[in-house]
Short mmCIF file of N, CA and C in Angstrom, two decimals:
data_model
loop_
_atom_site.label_atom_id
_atom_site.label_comp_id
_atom_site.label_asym_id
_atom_site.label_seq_id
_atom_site.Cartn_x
_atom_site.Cartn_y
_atom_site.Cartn_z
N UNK A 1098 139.78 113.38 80.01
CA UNK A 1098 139.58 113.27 81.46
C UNK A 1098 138.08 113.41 81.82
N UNK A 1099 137.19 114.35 81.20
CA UNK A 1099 136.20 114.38 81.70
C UNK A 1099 134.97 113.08 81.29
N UNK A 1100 135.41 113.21 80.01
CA UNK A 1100 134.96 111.81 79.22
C UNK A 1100 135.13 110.64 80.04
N UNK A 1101 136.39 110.27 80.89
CA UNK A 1101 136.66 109.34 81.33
C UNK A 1101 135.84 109.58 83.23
N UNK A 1102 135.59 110.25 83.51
CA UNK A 1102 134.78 110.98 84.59
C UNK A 1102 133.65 110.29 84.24
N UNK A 1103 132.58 111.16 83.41
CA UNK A 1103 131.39 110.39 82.95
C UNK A 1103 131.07 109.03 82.95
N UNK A 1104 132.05 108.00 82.26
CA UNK A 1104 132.28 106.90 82.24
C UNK A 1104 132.36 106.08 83.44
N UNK A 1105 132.82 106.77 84.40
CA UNK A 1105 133.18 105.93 85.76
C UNK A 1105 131.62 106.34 86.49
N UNK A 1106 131.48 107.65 86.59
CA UNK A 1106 130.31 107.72 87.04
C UNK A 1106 128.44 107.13 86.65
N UNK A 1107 128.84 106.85 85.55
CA UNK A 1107 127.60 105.93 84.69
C UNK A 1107 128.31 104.53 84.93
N UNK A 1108 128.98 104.12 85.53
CA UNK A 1108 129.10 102.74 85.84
C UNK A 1108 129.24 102.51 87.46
N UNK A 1109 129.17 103.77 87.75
CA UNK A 1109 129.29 103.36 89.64
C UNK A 1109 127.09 103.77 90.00
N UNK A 1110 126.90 104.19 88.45
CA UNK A 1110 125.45 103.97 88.52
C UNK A 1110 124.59 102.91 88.54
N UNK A 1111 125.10 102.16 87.14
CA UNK A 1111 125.04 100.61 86.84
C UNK A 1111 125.04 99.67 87.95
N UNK A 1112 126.22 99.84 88.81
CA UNK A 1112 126.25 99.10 89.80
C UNK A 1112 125.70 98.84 91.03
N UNK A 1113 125.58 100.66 91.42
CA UNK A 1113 124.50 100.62 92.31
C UNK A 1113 123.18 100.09 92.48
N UNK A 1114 122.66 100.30 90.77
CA UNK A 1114 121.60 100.17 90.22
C UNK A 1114 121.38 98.17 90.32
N UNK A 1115 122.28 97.68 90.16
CA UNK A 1115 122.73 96.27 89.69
C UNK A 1115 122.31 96.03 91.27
N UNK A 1116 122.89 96.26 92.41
CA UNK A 1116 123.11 96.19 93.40
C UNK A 1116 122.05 95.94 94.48
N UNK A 1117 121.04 97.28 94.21
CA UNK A 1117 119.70 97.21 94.40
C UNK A 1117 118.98 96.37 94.00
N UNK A 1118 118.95 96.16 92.76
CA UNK A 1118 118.29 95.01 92.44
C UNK A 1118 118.55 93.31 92.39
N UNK A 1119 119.83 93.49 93.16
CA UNK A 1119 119.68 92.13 93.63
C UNK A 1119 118.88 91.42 94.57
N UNK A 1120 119.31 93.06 95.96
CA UNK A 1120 118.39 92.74 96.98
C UNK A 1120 117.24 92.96 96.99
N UNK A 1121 116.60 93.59 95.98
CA UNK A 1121 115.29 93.43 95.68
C UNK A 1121 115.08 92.01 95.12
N UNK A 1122 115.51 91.35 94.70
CA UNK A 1122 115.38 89.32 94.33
C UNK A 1122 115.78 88.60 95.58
N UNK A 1123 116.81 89.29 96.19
CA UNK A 1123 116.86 88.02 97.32
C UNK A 1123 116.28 88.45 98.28
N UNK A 1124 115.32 89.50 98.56
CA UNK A 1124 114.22 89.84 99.61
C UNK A 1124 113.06 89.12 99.12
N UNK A 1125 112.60 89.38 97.59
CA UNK A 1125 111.76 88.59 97.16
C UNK A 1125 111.80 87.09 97.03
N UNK A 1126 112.95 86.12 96.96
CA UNK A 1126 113.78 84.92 97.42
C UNK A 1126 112.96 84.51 98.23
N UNK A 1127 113.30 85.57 99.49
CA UNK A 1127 113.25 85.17 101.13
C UNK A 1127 111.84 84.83 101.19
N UNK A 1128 110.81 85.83 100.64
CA UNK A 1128 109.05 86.39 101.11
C UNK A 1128 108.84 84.23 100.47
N UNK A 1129 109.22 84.08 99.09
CA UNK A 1129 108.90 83.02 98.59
C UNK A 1129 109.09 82.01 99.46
N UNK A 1130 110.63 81.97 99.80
CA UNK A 1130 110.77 80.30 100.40
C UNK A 1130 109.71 80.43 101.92
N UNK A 1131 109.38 81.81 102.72
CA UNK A 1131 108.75 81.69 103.69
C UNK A 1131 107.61 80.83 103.69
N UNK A 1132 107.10 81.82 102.16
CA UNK A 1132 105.89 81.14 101.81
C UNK A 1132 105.75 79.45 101.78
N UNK A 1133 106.86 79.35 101.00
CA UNK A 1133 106.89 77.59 100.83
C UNK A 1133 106.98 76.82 102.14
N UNK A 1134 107.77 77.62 103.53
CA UNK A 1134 107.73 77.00 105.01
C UNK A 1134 106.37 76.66 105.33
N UNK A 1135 105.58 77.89 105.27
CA UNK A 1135 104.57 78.20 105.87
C UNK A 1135 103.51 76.81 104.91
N UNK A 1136 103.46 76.97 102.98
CA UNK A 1136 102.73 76.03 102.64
C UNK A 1136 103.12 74.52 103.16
N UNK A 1137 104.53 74.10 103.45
CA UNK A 1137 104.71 72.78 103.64
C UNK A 1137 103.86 72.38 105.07
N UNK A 1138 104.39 73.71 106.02
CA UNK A 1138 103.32 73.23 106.97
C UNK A 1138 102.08 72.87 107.17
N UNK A 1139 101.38 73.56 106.31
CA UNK A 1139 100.21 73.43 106.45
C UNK A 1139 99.69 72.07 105.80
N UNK A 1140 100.40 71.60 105.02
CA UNK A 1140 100.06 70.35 104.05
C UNK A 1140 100.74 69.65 105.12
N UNK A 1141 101.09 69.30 106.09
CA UNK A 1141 101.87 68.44 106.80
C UNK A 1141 100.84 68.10 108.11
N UNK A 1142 100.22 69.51 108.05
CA UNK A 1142 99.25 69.92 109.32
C UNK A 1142 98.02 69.08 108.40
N UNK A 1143 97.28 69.28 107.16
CA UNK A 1143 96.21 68.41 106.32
C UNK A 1143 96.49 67.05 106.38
N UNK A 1144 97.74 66.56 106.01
CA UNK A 1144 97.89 65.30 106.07
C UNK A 1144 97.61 64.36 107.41
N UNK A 1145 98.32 64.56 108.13
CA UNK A 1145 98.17 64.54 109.72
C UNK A 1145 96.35 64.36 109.68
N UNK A 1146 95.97 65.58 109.89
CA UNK A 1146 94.81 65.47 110.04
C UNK A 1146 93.42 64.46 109.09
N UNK A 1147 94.20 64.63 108.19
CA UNK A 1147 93.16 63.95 107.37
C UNK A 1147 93.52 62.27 107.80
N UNK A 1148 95.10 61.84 107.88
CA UNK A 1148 95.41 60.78 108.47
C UNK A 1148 94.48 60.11 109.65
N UNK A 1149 94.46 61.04 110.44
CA UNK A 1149 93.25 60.61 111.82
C UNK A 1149 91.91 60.70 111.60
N UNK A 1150 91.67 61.38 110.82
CA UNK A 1150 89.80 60.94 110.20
C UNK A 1150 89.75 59.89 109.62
N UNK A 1151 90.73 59.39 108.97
CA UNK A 1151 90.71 58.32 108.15
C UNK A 1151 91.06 56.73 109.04
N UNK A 1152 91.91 57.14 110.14
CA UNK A 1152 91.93 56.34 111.15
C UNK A 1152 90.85 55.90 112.02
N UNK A 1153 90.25 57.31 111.84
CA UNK A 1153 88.59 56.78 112.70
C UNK A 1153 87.43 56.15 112.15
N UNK A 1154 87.77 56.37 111.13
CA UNK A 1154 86.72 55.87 110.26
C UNK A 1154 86.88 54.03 109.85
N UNK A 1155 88.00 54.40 109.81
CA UNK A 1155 88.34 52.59 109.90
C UNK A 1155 88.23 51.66 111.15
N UNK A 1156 88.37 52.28 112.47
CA UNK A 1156 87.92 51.66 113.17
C UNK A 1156 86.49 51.78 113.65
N UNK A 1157 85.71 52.83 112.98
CA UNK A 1157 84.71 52.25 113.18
C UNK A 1157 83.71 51.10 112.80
#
């Protein structure tokens, strides 16, 4: 019985443990894909822009 005590309690550790560290990956997940929002924008915002210098330049 106590043996079997130990056992449950080193696996409701595991799990917790398991548990935590998921949401420690899918918080870190989240920070990433933000990042990737934030980089697409900005390359969307370069393109754009570089698009219209390049527009001006041709008509001049």
């Amino acid at each position: 019985q106590h043996k079997l005590n130990e056992t449950l309690e080193e696996e409701k550790r595991i799990i917790i443990t398991l548990k935590e560290s998921l949401q420690i990956e899918q918080i870190a997940r989240q920070q990433k894909e933000e990042e990737m929002q934030q980089l697409r924008g900005e390359v969307t915002r370069l393109k754009s822009d570089f698009e219209q210098r390049w527009s001006s330049q041709i008509k001049m």
